[in-house]
């Protein structure tokens, strides 16, 4: 039922947006696009996915390693579920897939994925804070967002670095959360503690994963800037560092289907000083392709991971 509601919300937002957009002009934008930049920008899905898969390999504990191809299959299968589940919950399902295939225990696999997504979120916020600081035309709205994103990034770093602060945060959350969420927060607290103990035990590994996450999100934001160039539009790259993460964060709100609608509206709102709403709508479609293309690539693998059965250990191997 929730999926139907989110789909209806997405459709409602899109109907409102596209009723105010020149659809003929939208088609002409794609017809007249820079095809070389379009191929380059869409093709960046491949190296981004491969680097993300390599990072998943590096996250595995000593003695437990994934083949590079297997890591990429897990990433792609999770991408399918991210298209239909709110707030990137498909990545949490990846923890179940890893347990089912015998790669890790359930608690450690969840800890690994929680750490992976925490690094992703903090890396996205890092680039967003950097972009907002240098953004040239900040009004009250942008000063407010700069403060909010900066505080979110700092709090995230503190929670990642301090086990005691994280425990206090979870205890406070369990007190104020609805009854049906308290058990989930308790399980997440246990996983977070395991993650903290495991990853902070190896500072070199932690630095490598952090640097890789920052690089991955730089490539994501670079891809969106290439989309803008492909549409024969323009905004300075440092402006894109501020605006595109805000649109991505809007798409993470658990209101719509795969962020469709909220992300498009945010792109139209934030990029209006640089190009018109029709071009921003085209950019929204290309940003959706960033999620759609890996999901299509993951469809052949989803069935083998979704099959419920006894965990297998045959896929574990050394590279």
Short mmCIF file of C-alpha atoms in Angstrom, two decimals:
data_model
loop_
_atom_site.label_atom_id
_atom_site.label_comp_id
_atom_site.label_asym_id
_atom_site.label_seq_id
_atom_site.Cartn_x
_atom_site.Cartn_y
_atom_site.Cartn_z
CA UNK A 1 0.00 0.00 0.00
CA UNK A 2 2.85 2.38 0.85
CA UNK A 3 4.41 1.77 -2.56
CA UNK A 4 1.14 2.68 -4.26
CA UNK A 5 0.90 5.88 -2.21
CA UNK A 6 4.50 6.86 -3.05
CA UNK A 7 3.88 6.14 -6.73
CA UNK A 8 0.75 8.31 -6.69
CA UNK A 9 2.65 11.14 -4.99
CA UNK A 10 5.37 10.93 -7.65
CA UNK A 11 2.79 10.98 -10.43
CA UNK A 12 1.00 13.93 -8.84
CA UNK A 13 4.21 15.97 -8.57
CA UNK A 14 5.20 15.12 -12.14
CA UNK A 15 1.76 16.09 -13.46
CA UNK A 16 2.03 19.48 -11.74
CA UNK A 17 5.59 20.05 -12.98
CA UNK A 18 5.05 18.94 -16.56
CA UNK A 19 1.80 20.89 -16.90
CA UNK A 20 3.98 24.00 -16.64
CA UNK A 21 6.71 22.80 -19.00
CA UNK A 22 6.92 23.02 -22.77
CA UNK A 23 6.88 19.33 -23.72
CA UNK A 24 7.73 20.08 -27.35
CA UNK A 25 10.69 22.08 -26.14
CA UNK A 26 11.70 19.20 -23.88
CA UNK A 27 11.78 16.83 -26.85
CA UNK A 28 13.80 19.36 -28.86
CA UNK A 29 16.37 19.62 -26.07
CA UNK A 30 17.07 15.90 -26.32
CA UNK A 31 17.03 16.00 -30.12
CA UNK A 32 19.61 18.80 -30.15
CA UNK A 33 21.74 17.51 -27.29
CA UNK A 34 25.50 17.09 -27.52
CA UNK A 35 25.66 13.39 -28.32
CA UNK A 36 29.30 13.01 -27.37
CA UNK A 37 28.72 14.41 -23.89
CA UNK A 38 25.53 12.36 -23.61
CA UNK A 39 27.41 9.11 -24.29
CA UNK A 40 30.18 10.07 -21.87
CA UNK A 41 27.78 11.08 -19.10
CA UNK A 42 25.53 8.03 -19.37
CA UNK A 43 28.58 5.78 -19.73
CA UNK A 44 29.90 6.96 -16.36
CA UNK A 45 27.41 4.57 -14.76
CA UNK A 46 29.86 1.76 -15.59
CA UNK A 47 33.03 3.02 -13.83
CA UNK A 48 31.00 4.33 -10.88
CA UNK A 49 29.42 0.91 -10.41
CA UNK A 50 32.77 -0.85 -10.78
CA UNK A 51 34.50 1.39 -8.22
CA UNK A 52 31.57 0.88 -5.84
CA UNK A 53 31.93 -2.87 -6.31
CA UNK A 54 35.67 -2.63 -5.62
CA UNK A 55 34.90 -0.73 -2.40
CA UNK A 56 32.54 -3.52 -1.34
CA UNK A 57 35.40 -5.98 -1.86
CA UNK A 58 37.65 -3.88 0.39
CA UNK A 59 35.01 -3.77 3.12
CA UNK A 60 35.09 -7.54 3.59
CA UNK A 61 36.87 -8.81 6.73
CA UNK A 62 40.20 -10.60 6.47
CA UNK A 63 39.72 -14.12 5.20
CA UNK A 64 36.34 -13.27 3.67
CA UNK A 65 36.57 -11.82 0.17
CA UNK A 66 34.27 -11.42 -2.79
CA UNK A 67 35.12 -11.83 -6.41
CA UNK A 68 34.97 -8.52 -8.24
CA UNK A 69 32.16 -9.80 -10.47
CA UNK A 70 30.15 -10.98 -7.45
CA UNK A 71 30.52 -7.59 -5.75
CA UNK A 72 29.20 -5.86 -8.86
CA UNK A 73 26.27 -8.27 -9.10
CA UNK A 74 25.33 -7.44 -5.51
CA UNK A 75 25.49 -3.71 -6.28
CA UNK A 76 23.32 -4.09 -9.37
CA UNK A 77 20.76 -6.34 -7.65
CA UNK A 78 20.43 -3.80 -4.83
CA UNK A 79 19.91 -1.09 -7.48
CA UNK A 80 16.76 -2.87 -8.64
CA UNK A 81 15.26 -2.74 -5.16
CA UNK A 82 16.36 0.88 -4.67
CA UNK A 83 14.00 1.78 -7.51
CA UNK A 84 10.97 0.56 -5.57
CA UNK A 85 11.95 0.83 -1.90
CA UNK A 86 12.19 4.15 -0.03
CA UNK A 87 15.41 5.80 1.16
CA UNK A 88 17.79 3.35 -0.53
CA UNK A 89 16.48 0.40 1.47
CA UNK A 90 17.56 -1.85 -1.39
CA UNK A 91 21.09 -1.48 -0.05
CA UNK A 92 19.94 -2.88 3.28
CA UNK A 93 18.54 -5.86 1.39
CA UNK A 94 22.07 -6.33 0.07
CA UNK A 95 23.07 -7.32 3.62
CA UNK A 96 20.50 -10.13 3.47
CA UNK A 97 21.82 -11.24 0.09
CA UNK A 98 25.35 -11.40 1.50
CA UNK A 99 24.15 -13.47 4.45
CA UNK A 100 22.11 -15.75 2.20
CA UNK A 101 25.07 -16.42 -0.06
CA UNK A 102 27.24 -17.26 2.94
CA UNK A 103 29.65 -14.32 2.68
CA UNK A 104 29.07 -12.98 6.21
CA UNK A 105 26.90 -13.49 9.26
CA UNK A 106 23.67 -11.50 9.37
CA UNK A 107 24.81 -8.96 11.98
CA UNK A 108 28.19 -8.33 10.35
CA UNK A 109 26.71 -8.03 6.86
CA UNK A 110 24.24 -5.42 8.16
CA UNK A 111 27.07 -3.61 9.94
CA UNK A 112 29.09 -3.55 6.73
CA UNK A 113 26.22 -2.13 4.67
CA UNK A 114 25.36 0.44 7.36
CA UNK A 115 28.97 1.62 7.33
CA UNK A 116 29.02 1.69 3.53
CA UNK A 117 25.89 3.82 3.31
CA UNK A 118 27.09 6.07 6.14
CA UNK A 119 30.26 6.76 4.18
CA UNK A 120 28.15 7.49 1.11
CA UNK A 121 25.90 9.95 2.93
CA UNK A 122 28.80 11.74 4.66
CA UNK A 123 30.71 11.96 1.35
CA UNK A 124 27.65 13.46 -0.36
CA UNK A 125 27.24 15.95 2.50
CA UNK A 126 30.97 16.78 2.32
CA UNK A 127 30.74 17.85 -1.32
CA UNK A 128 27.45 19.63 -0.64
CA UNK A 129 28.97 21.64 2.25
CA UNK A 130 32.00 22.50 0.12
CA UNK A 131 29.79 23.63 -2.75
CA UNK A 132 27.45 25.66 -0.53
CA UNK A 133 30.39 27.47 1.07
CA UNK A 134 31.64 28.73 -2.30
CA UNK A 135 28.15 29.19 -3.81
CA UNK A 136 28.15 32.84 -4.94
CA UNK A 137 24.52 33.89 -4.45
CA UNK A 138 23.29 32.67 -1.07
CA UNK A 139 19.99 34.08 0.13
CA UNK A 140 18.24 33.20 3.39
CA UNK A 141 17.15 29.82 2.01
CA UNK A 142 20.67 28.85 1.02
CA UNK A 143 22.19 30.09 4.29
CA UNK A 144 19.63 27.94 6.10
CA UNK A 145 20.45 24.91 3.95
CA UNK A 146 24.19 25.52 4.38
CA UNK A 147 23.76 25.53 8.15
CA UNK A 148 21.48 22.48 8.11
CA UNK A 149 23.69 20.39 5.82
CA UNK A 150 26.83 21.39 7.74
CA UNK A 151 25.27 20.40 11.05
CA UNK A 152 24.10 17.11 9.55
CA UNK A 153 27.61 16.38 8.30
CA UNK A 154 29.21 17.24 11.65
CA UNK A 155 26.69 15.15 13.59
CA UNK A 156 27.27 12.25 11.20
CA UNK A 157 31.03 12.46 11.72
CA UNK A 158 30.56 12.55 15.50
CA UNK A 159 28.25 9.53 15.43
CA UNK A 160 30.73 7.67 13.25
CA UNK A 161 33.67 8.58 15.47
CA UNK A 162 32.15 8.23 18.95
CA UNK A 163 30.60 4.97 20.13
CA UNK A 164 29.27 6.64 23.30
CA UNK A 165 27.57 9.45 21.39
CA UNK A 166 26.04 6.95 18.96
CA UNK A 167 24.66 4.85 21.84
CA UNK A 168 23.13 7.97 23.41
CA UNK A 169 21.59 8.91 20.07
CA UNK A 170 20.00 5.47 19.64
CA UNK A 171 18.71 5.39 23.23
CA UNK A 172 17.13 8.80 22.76
CA UNK A 173 15.63 7.69 19.46
CA UNK A 174 14.12 4.57 21.03
CA UNK A 175 12.46 6.69 23.71
CA UNK A 176 10.73 9.04 21.27
CA UNK A 177 10.17 6.64 18.35
CA UNK A 178 6.83 4.89 17.74
CA UNK A 179 6.59 1.46 19.34
CA UNK A 180 6.87 -0.39 16.01
CA UNK A 181 10.25 1.28 15.31
CA UNK A 182 11.90 0.71 18.68
CA UNK A 183 12.98 -2.85 17.97
CA UNK A 184 14.43 -1.80 14.60
CA UNK A 185 16.41 0.97 16.28
CA UNK A 186 17.68 -1.52 18.86
CA UNK A 187 18.89 -3.88 16.13
CA UNK A 188 20.48 -0.97 14.27
CA UNK A 189 22.25 0.09 17.47
CA UNK A 190 23.78 -3.38 17.83
CA UNK A 191 24.87 -3.35 14.18
CA UNK A 192 26.30 0.14 14.52
CA UNK A 193 28.34 -0.97 17.54
CA UNK A 194 29.73 -3.95 15.64
CA UNK A 195 30.52 -1.72 12.69
CA UNK A 196 32.30 0.81 14.90
CA UNK A 197 34.43 -1.86 16.59
CA UNK A 198 35.31 -3.56 13.31
CA UNK A 199 36.17 -0.57 11.12
CA UNK A 200 37.89 1.62 13.69
CA UNK A 201 40.19 -1.28 14.50
CA UNK A 202 42.05 -0.74 11.20
CA UNK A 203 42.82 2.93 10.59
CA UNK A 204 44.48 2.31 7.21
CA UNK A 205 41.45 0.41 5.94
CA UNK A 206 39.16 3.13 7.27
CA UNK A 207 41.12 5.81 5.42
CA UNK A 208 41.05 3.82 2.18
CA UNK A 209 37.29 3.29 2.33
CA UNK A 210 36.68 6.94 3.23
CA UNK A 211 38.82 8.24 0.35
CA UNK A 212 37.13 5.84 -2.08
CA UNK A 213 33.67 7.00 -0.94
CA UNK A 214 34.61 10.66 -1.44
CA UNK A 215 35.91 9.80 -4.93
CA UNK A 216 32.73 7.87 -5.81
CA UNK A 217 30.52 10.83 -4.94
CA UNK A 218 32.79 13.22 -6.80
CA UNK A 219 32.20 11.05 -9.88
CA UNK A 220 28.43 11.04 -9.26
CA UNK A 221 28.36 14.85 -9.14
CA UNK A 222 30.71 15.09 -12.12
CA UNK A 223 28.30 12.88 -14.05
CA UNK A 224 25.43 15.28 -13.33
CA UNK A 225 27.57 18.20 -14.53
CA UNK A 226 28.29 16.25 -17.71
CA UNK A 227 24.51 15.84 -18.10
CA UNK A 228 24.22 19.63 -18.06
CA UNK A 229 26.88 19.94 -20.75
CA UNK A 230 25.12 17.24 -22.80
CA UNK A 231 21.94 19.35 -22.70
CA UNK A 232 23.90 22.33 -24.09
CA UNK A 233 23.33 24.19 -20.81
CA UNK A 234 25.80 25.60 -18.33
CA UNK A 235 26.48 26.09 -14.64
CA UNK A 236 29.90 26.37 -12.98
CA UNK A 237 31.12 23.08 -11.59
CA UNK A 238 31.43 24.40 -8.03
CA UNK A 239 27.79 25.50 -8.26
CA UNK A 240 26.88 21.98 -9.26
CA UNK A 241 28.67 20.71 -6.14
CA UNK A 242 26.16 22.66 -4.07
CA UNK A 243 22.94 22.23 -6.04
CA UNK A 244 22.97 18.62 -7.26
CA UNK A 245 23.54 17.11 -3.78
CA UNK A 246 20.56 19.10 -2.48
CA UNK A 247 18.40 17.61 -5.23
CA UNK A 248 19.73 14.12 -4.46
CA UNK A 249 18.93 14.59 -0.77
CA UNK A 250 15.40 15.69 -1.71
CA UNK A 251 15.04 12.46 -3.69
CA UNK A 252 15.99 10.42 -0.61
CA UNK A 253 12.92 11.57 1.28
CA UNK A 254 10.65 8.51 1.74
CA UNK A 255 7.71 10.19 0.05
CA UNK A 256 7.94 9.30 -3.62
CA UNK A 257 8.76 6.40 -5.93
CA UNK A 258 12.59 6.21 -6.20
CA UNK A 259 12.81 9.96 -5.56
CA UNK A 260 10.97 10.77 -8.79
CA UNK A 261 9.10 14.03 -8.43
CA UNK A 262 10.83 15.52 -5.39
CA UNK A 263 14.23 15.31 -7.09
CA UNK A 264 12.84 16.82 -10.31
CA UNK A 265 11.15 19.67 -8.43
CA UNK A 266 14.37 20.40 -6.53
CA UNK A 267 16.39 20.53 -9.76
CA UNK A 268 13.93 22.99 -11.32
CA UNK A 269 13.96 25.17 -8.20
CA UNK A 270 17.69 25.22 -7.53
CA UNK A 271 18.96 25.56 -11.11
CA UNK A 272 16.57 28.32 -12.20
CA UNK A 273 19.34 31.00 -12.08
CA UNK A 274 21.30 29.04 -14.70
CA UNK A 275 18.78 27.54 -17.13
CA UNK A 276 15.05 27.32 -17.68
CA UNK A 277 12.59 24.84 -16.20
CA UNK A 278 12.38 22.78 -19.39
CA UNK A 279 16.14 22.16 -19.37
CA UNK A 280 15.98 21.37 -15.64
CA UNK A 281 13.20 18.86 -16.34
CA UNK A 282 15.44 17.21 -18.95
CA UNK A 283 18.20 17.12 -16.34
CA UNK A 284 15.76 15.43 -13.96
CA UNK A 285 15.10 12.67 -16.50
CA UNK A 286 18.83 12.10 -16.96
CA UNK A 287 19.34 12.01 -13.18
CA UNK A 288 16.64 9.33 -12.95
CA UNK A 289 18.59 7.35 -15.56
CA UNK A 290 21.45 7.16 -13.01
CA UNK A 291 19.22 4.84 -10.99
CA UNK A 292 17.32 3.26 -13.85
CA UNK A 293 20.30 1.98 -15.86
CA UNK A 294 21.95 0.06 -12.98
CA UNK A 295 18.51 -1.32 -12.07
CA UNK A 296 18.07 -2.65 -15.60
CA UNK A 297 21.55 -4.15 -15.40
CA UNK A 298 20.65 -5.79 -12.09
CA UNK A 299 17.42 -7.47 -13.23
CA UNK A 300 19.16 -10.67 -14.44
CA UNK A 301 20.81 -11.08 -11.02
CA UNK A 302 17.93 -10.22 -8.71
CA UNK A 303 16.27 -13.62 -9.02
CA UNK A 304 19.32 -15.57 -7.93
CA UNK A 305 19.75 -13.42 -4.82
CA UNK A 306 16.06 -13.27 -3.95
CA UNK A 307 15.76 -17.07 -3.95
CA UNK A 308 15.31 -18.11 -0.36
CA UNK A 309 17.46 -21.04 0.59
CA UNK A 310 20.31 -22.28 2.65
CA UNK A 311 23.30 -19.91 2.58
CA UNK A 312 26.00 -21.01 0.19
CA UNK A 313 29.73 -20.70 0.64
CA UNK A 314 30.82 -21.68 -2.83
CA UNK A 315 30.97 -18.09 -4.05
CA UNK A 316 33.69 -17.17 -1.53
CA UNK A 317 37.13 -17.08 -3.05
CA UNK A 318 40.35 -15.22 -3.26
CA UNK A 319 40.88 -12.91 -6.22
#
